């Protein structure tokens, strides 16, 4: 049976994430122990406001996600499902793309992945601050007709930063920009009968505001010596096989370019889910905290079974469903 695996992105964090996986699965414990005591403390006991800080959010979600992935793979093998399931492709939402690349072997050590996303989080947080250290941007979810949302973006941008950045599902498009432009967007959206919901994030991810972070991120990625993925990974910026345009040269330089662009470019998530559907995938498993991507899968391709793995209970449920379907 063909399945797809997708990995959670920023915004899914909560206090206590991964704790029961840490206690129940040795492989999950290994991942958390690699991340160190500070990350474990944030994951298991962190306060909401602390977990919202990008330099905290990224390593904690990545660590929890990789712990859940290791536990899932361990159980798939233990239950005799490995030969019955074909993972056709992987994908991750924004930050989750780093988890997908780790699962695919492009990031060849989890400790390396933790280091990359920790530095990425710091760079993105710094890029979103003004000279006084205050957040200069944010994001809002537009719920309604996509064309109407993008028209509101064009009207509200003026001389500021404002872009449609996360194309999540047919009825949900996330917009990012500076605070003044977002205020104008909410008014323009209301006039078009589009609901605009401010998101609890610290800056305008995947927008031109992230250009300084993307340029500095290149140095971090170059040093990581990224490898050729051993599984197909669908890229956020194209919704296509990330290696499609690779010409056989320096793979680390090639992936560095893809991931640096990703930090400042839109995420085409609904197209990625449709790509899984075109592959003949029967189930998409979301790995990591929360179940946002599971909900988006159901909205975009309701014929595909969708379930998440974030703790012991959801892992057991996923294994039960896979056994029944396989």
CSV table of C-alpha atoms in Angstrom, one decimal:
chain,number,residue,atom,x,y,z
A,1,UNK,CA,0.0,0.0,0.0
A,2,UNK,CA,1.3,3.4,-0.9
A,3,UNK,CA,1.6,6.0,1.9
A,4,UNK,CA,3.0,9.5,2.3
A,5,UNK,CA,4.6,10.9,5.4
A,6,UNK,CA,4.4,14.6,6.2
A,7,UNK,CA,6.2,16.5,9.0
A,8,UNK,CA,4.8,19.3,11.2
A,9,UNK,CA,5.8,22.9,10.9
A,10,UNK,CA,6.0,25.9,13.2
A,11,UNK,CA,2.9,26.8,15.2
A,12,UNK,CA,2.1,23.2,16.3
A,13,UNK,CA,4.2,23.5,19.5
A,14,UNK,CA,2.7,22.9,23.0
A,15,UNK,CA,4.0,22.2,26.4
A,16,UNK,CA,4.5,18.5,27.1
A,17,UNK,CA,5.1,17.5,23.5
A,18,UNK,CA,6.9,14.3,23.1
A,19,UNK,CA,7.1,13.5,26.8
A,20,UNK,CA,5.3,10.1,26.7
A,21,UNK,CA,7.2,9.1,23.6
A,22,UNK,CA,10.4,9.8,25.4
A,23,UNK,CA,9.2,7.6,28.3
A,24,UNK,CA,7.9,4.8,26.1
A,25,UNK,CA,10.3,4.4,23.2
A,26,UNK,CA,14.1,4.0,23.5
A,27,UNK,CA,14.6,5.4,20.0
A,28,UNK,CA,12.6,8.5,20.8
A,29,UNK,CA,14.5,8.9,24.0
A,30,UNK,CA,17.8,8.8,22.0
A,31,UNK,CA,16.6,11.7,19.9
A,32,UNK,CA,15.7,13.9,22.9
A,33,UNK,CA,18.9,13.0,24.7
A,34,UNK,CA,20.8,14.1,21.6
A,35,UNK,CA,19.0,17.5,21.7
A,36,UNK,CA,20.1,18.0,25.3
A,37,UNK,CA,18.5,19.1,28.6
A,38,UNK,CA,17.5,22.6,27.5
A,39,UNK,CA,15.4,21.4,24.5
A,40,UNK,CA,13.9,18.6,26.7
A,41,UNK,CA,12.9,21.2,29.3
A,42,UNK,CA,11.3,23.4,26.7
A,43,UNK,CA,9.4,20.5,25.1
A,44,UNK,CA,8.2,18.9,28.3
A,45,UNK,CA,7.6,21.9,30.6
A,46,UNK,CA,8.0,25.1,28.4
A,47,UNK,CA,5.6,28.0,28.9
A,48,UNK,CA,3.4,29.0,25.9
A,49,UNK,CA,5.2,32.4,25.4
A,50,UNK,CA,8.6,30.8,25.5
A,51,UNK,CA,7.6,28.1,23.0
A,52,UNK,CA,6.4,30.8,20.6
A,53,UNK,CA,9.9,32.3,20.3
A,54,UNK,CA,11.2,31.1,16.9
A,55,UNK,CA,14.7,30.2,18.2
A,56,UNK,CA,12.9,27.9,20.7
A,57,UNK,CA,10.1,26.7,18.5
A,58,UNK,CA,12.2,25.3,15.7
A,59,UNK,CA,14.6,23.0,17.7
A,60,UNK,CA,11.7,21.8,19.9
A,61,UNK,CA,9.4,20.9,17.1
A,62,UNK,CA,12.2,19.3,15.0
A,63,UNK,CA,13.3,17.2,18.0
A,64,UNK,CA,9.7,16.0,18.9
A,65,UNK,CA,9.0,15.3,15.2
A,66,UNK,CA,12.1,13.1,14.7
A,67,UNK,CA,11.4,11.3,18.0
A,68,UNK,CA,7.9,10.5,16.8
A,69,UNK,CA,9.2,9.4,13.4
A,70,UNK,CA,11.8,7.1,15.0
A,71,UNK,CA,9.1,5.6,17.2
A,72,UNK,CA,6.7,5.2,14.2
A,73,UNK,CA,9.3,3.4,12.1
A,74,UNK,CA,10.2,1.1,15.0
A,75,UNK,CA,6.6,0.1,15.4
A,76,UNK,CA,6.0,-0.4,11.7
A,77,UNK,CA,8.9,-2.9,11.6
A,78,UNK,CA,7.8,-4.5,14.9
A,79,UNK,CA,4.3,-5.1,13.6
A,80,UNK,CA,5.5,-6.6,10.4
A,81,UNK,CA,4.2,-3.8,8.2
A,82,UNK,CA,7.5,-2.7,6.6
A,83,UNK,CA,7.0,-5.0,3.6
A,84,UNK,CA,3.4,-4.1,3.2
A,85,UNK,CA,3.8,-0.3,3.0
A,86,UNK,CA,5.6,1.7,0.4
A,87,UNK,CA,6.5,5.3,1.3
A,88,UNK,CA,6.2,7.0,-2.0
A,89,UNK,CA,7.4,10.4,-0.9
A,90,UNK,CA,8.0,12.7,2.1
A,91,UNK,CA,7.2,16.3,2.7
A,92,UNK,CA,7.4,18.8,5.5
A,93,UNK,CA,5.7,22.1,6.1
A,94,UNK,CA,8.3,24.9,6.3
A,95,UNK,CA,10.4,23.8,9.3
A,96,UNK,CA,9.1,20.3,8.7
A,97,UNK,CA,11.0,20.1,5.4
A,98,UNK,CA,14.1,19.7,7.5
A,99,UNK,CA,12.5,16.7,9.2
A,100,UNK,CA,11.6,15.2,5.8
A,101,UNK,CA,15.2,15.7,4.6
A,102,UNK,CA,16.5,14.0,7.8
A,103,UNK,CA,14.1,11.0,7.3
A,104,UNK,CA,15.3,10.9,3.7
A,105,UNK,CA,19.0,10.9,4.7
A,106,UNK,CA,19.9,14.2,3.1
A,107,UNK,CA,20.6,15.5,6.6
A,108,UNK,CA,22.6,12.5,7.7
A,109,UNK,CA,22.6,13.0,11.5
A,110,UNK,CA,19.8,14.1,13.8
A,111,UNK,CA,22.3,16.1,15.9
A,112,UNK,CA,23.2,18.0,12.7
A,113,UNK,CA,19.5,18.7,12.0
A,114,UNK,CA,19.1,20.1,15.5
A,115,UNK,CA,22.0,22.4,15.0
A,116,UNK,CA,20.7,23.6,11.6
A,117,UNK,CA,17.2,24.4,12.8
A,118,UNK,CA,18.4,26.1,16.0
A,119,UNK,CA,20.5,28.5,13.9
A,120,UNK,CA,17.7,28.9,11.3
A,121,UNK,CA,15.3,29.8,14.1
A,122,UNK,CA,17.7,32.4,15.5
A,123,UNK,CA,18.3,34.0,12.1
A,124,UNK,CA,14.6,34.1,11.2
A,125,UNK,CA,13.7,35.7,14.6
A,126,UNK,CA,16.5,38.3,14.1
A,127,UNK,CA,15.2,39.1,10.6
A,128,UNK,CA,11.8,39.9,12.0
A,129,UNK,CA,12.9,42.5,14.5
A,130,UNK,CA,13.2,46.2,14.2
A,131,UNK,CA,16.1,48.3,15.6
A,132,UNK,CA,14.4,48.4,19.0
A,133,UNK,CA,14.0,44.6,19.1
A,134,UNK,CA,10.3,44.6,18.5
A,135,UNK,CA,8.5,42.3,16.0
A,136,UNK,CA,7.9,44.3,12.8
A,137,UNK,CA,5.7,41.7,11.0
A,138,UNK,CA,3.2,38.9,11.4
A,139,UNK,CA,0.9,36.6,9.6
A,140,UNK,CA,-2.9,36.1,9.1
A,141,UNK,CA,-4.9,33.2,7.8
A,142,UNK,CA,-7.3,34.2,5.1
A,143,UNK,CA,-10.4,31.9,5.1
A,144,UNK,CA,-12.4,32.0,1.9
A,145,UNK,CA,-11.9,32.4,-1.9
A,146,UNK,CA,-8.2,32.4,-2.7
A,147,UNK,CA,-8.6,34.9,-5.6
A,148,UNK,CA,-10.4,37.3,-3.3
A,149,UNK,CA,-7.6,36.9,-0.7
A,150,UNK,CA,-4.9,37.6,-3.2
A,151,UNK,CA,-6.8,40.7,-4.5
A,152,UNK,CA,-6.9,42.0,-0.9
A,153,UNK,CA,-3.2,41.5,-0.7
A,154,UNK,CA,-2.5,43.5,-3.8
A,155,UNK,CA,-4.8,46.3,-2.6
A,156,UNK,CA,-3.3,46.4,0.9
A,157,UNK,CA,0.4,46.1,0.1
A,158,UNK,CA,1.1,49.7,-0.9
A,159,UNK,CA,4.8,50.4,-0.2
A,160,UNK,CA,5.1,47.7,2.5
A,161,UNK,CA,5.7,44.0,2.6
A,162,UNK,CA,2.7,41.8,2.1
A,163,UNK,CA,2.4,38.4,0.3
A,164,UNK,CA,0.4,35.3,0.2
A,165,UNK,CA,2.9,32.8,1.6
A,166,UNK,CA,1.1,29.6,2.7
A,167,UNK,CA,-1.3,28.0,0.2
A,168,UNK,CA,-2.6,25.5,2.7
A,169,UNK,CA,-5.9,24.2,1.3
A,170,UNK,CA,-8.6,25.5,-1.2
A,171,UNK,CA,-10.2,27.6,1.5
A,172,UNK,CA,-7.1,28.7,3.5
A,173,UNK,CA,-4.4,31.0,2.3
A,174,UNK,CA,-1.9,32.6,4.8
A,175,UNK,CA,-0.7,36.1,4.3
A,176,UNK,CA,2.5,37.5,5.8
A,177,UNK,CA,3.9,41.1,6.0
A,178,UNK,CA,4.6,44.1,8.0
A,179,UNK,CA,2.2,45.2,10.7
A,180,UNK,CA,0.8,48.2,8.9
A,181,UNK,CA,0.2,46.2,5.7
A,182,UNK,CA,-1.5,43.4,7.6
A,183,UNK,CA,-3.9,45.9,9.2
A,184,UNK,CA,-4.8,47.2,5.7
A,185,UNK,CA,-5.2,43.6,4.6
A,186,UNK,CA,-7.7,42.8,7.3
A,187,UNK,CA,-9.8,45.7,6.2
A,188,UNK,CA,-9.6,44.8,2.5
A,189,UNK,CA,-10.4,41.2,3.2
A,190,UNK,CA,-13.5,42.1,5.2
A,191,UNK,CA,-14.8,44.2,2.3
A,192,UNK,CA,-14.5,41.0,0.2
A,193,UNK,CA,-16.2,38.8,2.8
A,194,UNK,CA,-13.0,37.0,3.6
A,195,UNK,CA,-12.2,36.1,7.2
A,196,UNK,CA,-8.7,37.2,8.3
A,197,UNK,CA,-7.4,35.6,11.5
A,198,UNK,CA,-4.2,36.9,13.0
A,199,UNK,CA,-1.7,34.0,13.8
A,200,UNK,CA,0.3,33.7,16.9
A,201,UNK,CA,3.7,33.9,15.3
A,202,UNK,CA,6.6,36.3,15.9
A,203,UNK,CA,7.2,37.5,12.4
A,204,UNK,CA,6.4,37.3,8.6
A,205,UNK,CA,7.8,33.9,7.6
A,206,UNK,CA,8.2,33.0,3.9
A,207,UNK,CA,8.0,36.7,2.9
A,208,UNK,CA,10.7,39.1,1.6
A,209,UNK,CA,11.2,40.1,5.3
A,210,UNK,CA,13.2,36.8,5.6
A,211,UNK,CA,15.7,37.7,2.9
A,212,UNK,CA,18.5,38.6,5.4
A,213,UNK,CA,17.9,35.3,7.2
A,214,UNK,CA,18.0,33.3,4.0
A,215,UNK,CA,21.3,34.7,3.0
A,216,UNK,CA,22.9,33.9,6.3
A,217,UNK,CA,21.3,30.5,6.4
A,218,UNK,CA,23.3,29.6,3.3
A,219,UNK,CA,26.5,29.5,5.4
A,220,UNK,CA,24.9,27.2,7.9
A,221,UNK,CA,23.6,24.8,5.2
A,222,UNK,CA,26.9,24.8,3.3
A,223,UNK,CA,28.7,23.7,6.5
A,224,UNK,CA,26.2,20.8,7.0
A,225,UNK,CA,27.4,18.9,3.9
A,226,UNK,CA,23.9,17.8,2.8
A,227,UNK,CA,23.6,14.5,0.9
A,228,UNK,CA,21.4,13.1,-1.9
A,229,UNK,CA,18.0,12.1,-0.4
A,230,UNK,CA,17.4,8.4,-0.4
A,231,UNK,CA,13.6,9.0,-0.7
A,232,UNK,CA,11.6,11.4,-2.8
A,233,UNK,CA,10.9,14.7,-1.0
A,234,UNK,CA,8.4,17.2,-2.3
A,235,UNK,CA,9.7,20.7,-2.0
A,236,UNK,CA,7.7,23.6,-0.4
A,237,UNK,CA,8.7,26.0,-3.1
A,238,UNK,CA,7.7,23.9,-6.2
A,239,UNK,CA,5.4,21.1,-4.9
A,240,UNK,CA,7.6,18.8,-7.0
A,241,UNK,CA,10.4,16.4,-6.4
A,242,UNK,CA,13.1,18.5,-4.7
A,243,UNK,CA,15.9,16.8,-6.8
A,244,UNK,CA,14.1,17.3,-10.2
A,245,UNK,CA,16.5,20.0,-11.4
A,246,UNK,CA,19.7,18.5,-9.9
A,247,UNK,CA,22.3,18.1,-12.6
A,248,UNK,CA,24.6,15.7,-10.8
A,249,UNK,CA,27.0,18.4,-9.5
A,250,UNK,CA,27.5,19.5,-5.9
A,251,UNK,CA,24.4,18.2,-4.1
A,252,UNK,CA,25.1,20.2,-0.9
A,253,UNK,CA,25.3,23.5,-2.9
A,254,UNK,CA,22.1,22.5,-4.7
A,255,UNK,CA,20.1,21.7,-1.6
A,256,UNK,CA,21.6,24.8,0.2
A,257,UNK,CA,20.1,26.9,-2.6
A,258,UNK,CA,16.7,25.2,-2.3
A,259,UNK,CA,16.4,25.6,1.5
A,260,UNK,CA,17.7,29.2,1.5
A,261,UNK,CA,15.0,30.1,-1.0
A,262,UNK,CA,12.4,28.2,1.0
A,263,UNK,CA,12.9,30.6,4.0
A,264,UNK,CA,11.7,33.6,2.0
A,265,UNK,CA,9.3,31.9,-0.5
A,266,UNK,CA,5.7,30.7,-0.4
A,267,UNK,CA,4.8,27.1,0.7
A,268,UNK,CA,2.6,25.4,-1.9
A,269,UNK,CA,1.1,22.8,0.5
A,270,UNK,CA,-2.2,22.0,-1.2
A,271,UNK,CA,-0.3,21.3,-4.4
A,272,UNK,CA,1.9,18.9,-2.4
A,273,UNK,CA,-1.1,17.0,-1.1
A,274,UNK,CA,-2.5,16.8,-4.6
A,275,UNK,CA,0.9,15.4,-5.7
A,276,UNK,CA,0.5,12.6,-3.2
A,277,UNK,CA,-2.9,11.9,-4.5
A,278,UNK,CA,-1.6,11.7,-8.1
A,279,UNK,CA,1.0,9.2,-6.8
A,280,UNK,CA,-1.8,6.8,-5.8
A,281,UNK,CA,-1.2,7.3,-2.0
A,282,UNK,CA,-3.9,5.8,0.1
A,283,UNK,CA,-2.9,7.3,3.5
A,284,UNK,CA,-0.9,10.3,4.6
A,285,UNK,CA,0.6,10.2,8.1
A,286,UNK,CA,1.4,13.5,9.8
A,287,UNK,CA,4.4,13.1,12.2
A,288,UNK,CA,5.1,15.7,14.9
A,289,UNK,CA,3.1,17.9,17.3
A,290,UNK,CA,-0.4,18.8,16.4
A,291,UNK,CA,-2.7,17.6,13.6
A,292,UNK,CA,-2.8,20.7,11.4
A,293,UNK,CA,-1.6,18.9,8.3
A,294,UNK,CA,-4.0,16.1,8.8
A,295,UNK,CA,-6.9,18.6,8.7
A,296,UNK,CA,-5.5,20.2,5.5
A,297,UNK,CA,-5.2,16.8,3.9
A,298,UNK,CA,-8.8,16.1,4.6
A,299,UNK,CA,-9.9,19.5,3.1
A,300,UNK,CA,-7.7,19.2,0.0
A,301,UNK,CA,-8.0,15.4,-0.8
A,302,UNK,CA,-10.8,13.9,1.3
A,303,UNK,CA,-10.4,10.5,-0.4
A,304,UNK,CA,-7.0,10.0,1.2
A,305,UNK,CA,-7.0,8.6,4.7
A,306,UNK,CA,-5.2,11.0,7.1
A,307,UNK,CA,-4.0,10.5,10.6
A,308,UNK,CA,-1.3,11.9,12.8
A,309,UNK,CA,1.5,10.6,15.2
A,310,UNK,CA,2.4,12.9,18.0
A,311,UNK,CA,2.2,10.8,21.2
A,312,UNK,CA,1.8,7.1,22.3
A,313,UNK,CA,-2.0,7.2,21.8
A,314,UNK,CA,-1.9,8.6,18.2
A,315,UNK,CA,1.0,6.2,17.3
A,316,UNK,CA,-1.0,3.2,18.4
A,317,UNK,CA,-4.0,4.5,16.5
A,318,UNK,CA,-1.9,5.0,13.3
A,319,UNK,CA,-0.5,1.5,13.5
A,320,UNK,CA,-4.0,0.0,14.0
A,321,UNK,CA,-5.3,1.9,10.9
A,322,UNK,CA,-2.3,0.9,8.8
A,323,UNK,CA,-2.7,-2.7,9.7
A,324,UNK,CA,-6.4,-2.6,8.8
A,325,UNK,CA,-5.7,-0.9,5.5
A,326,UNK,CA,-2.7,-3.0,4.5
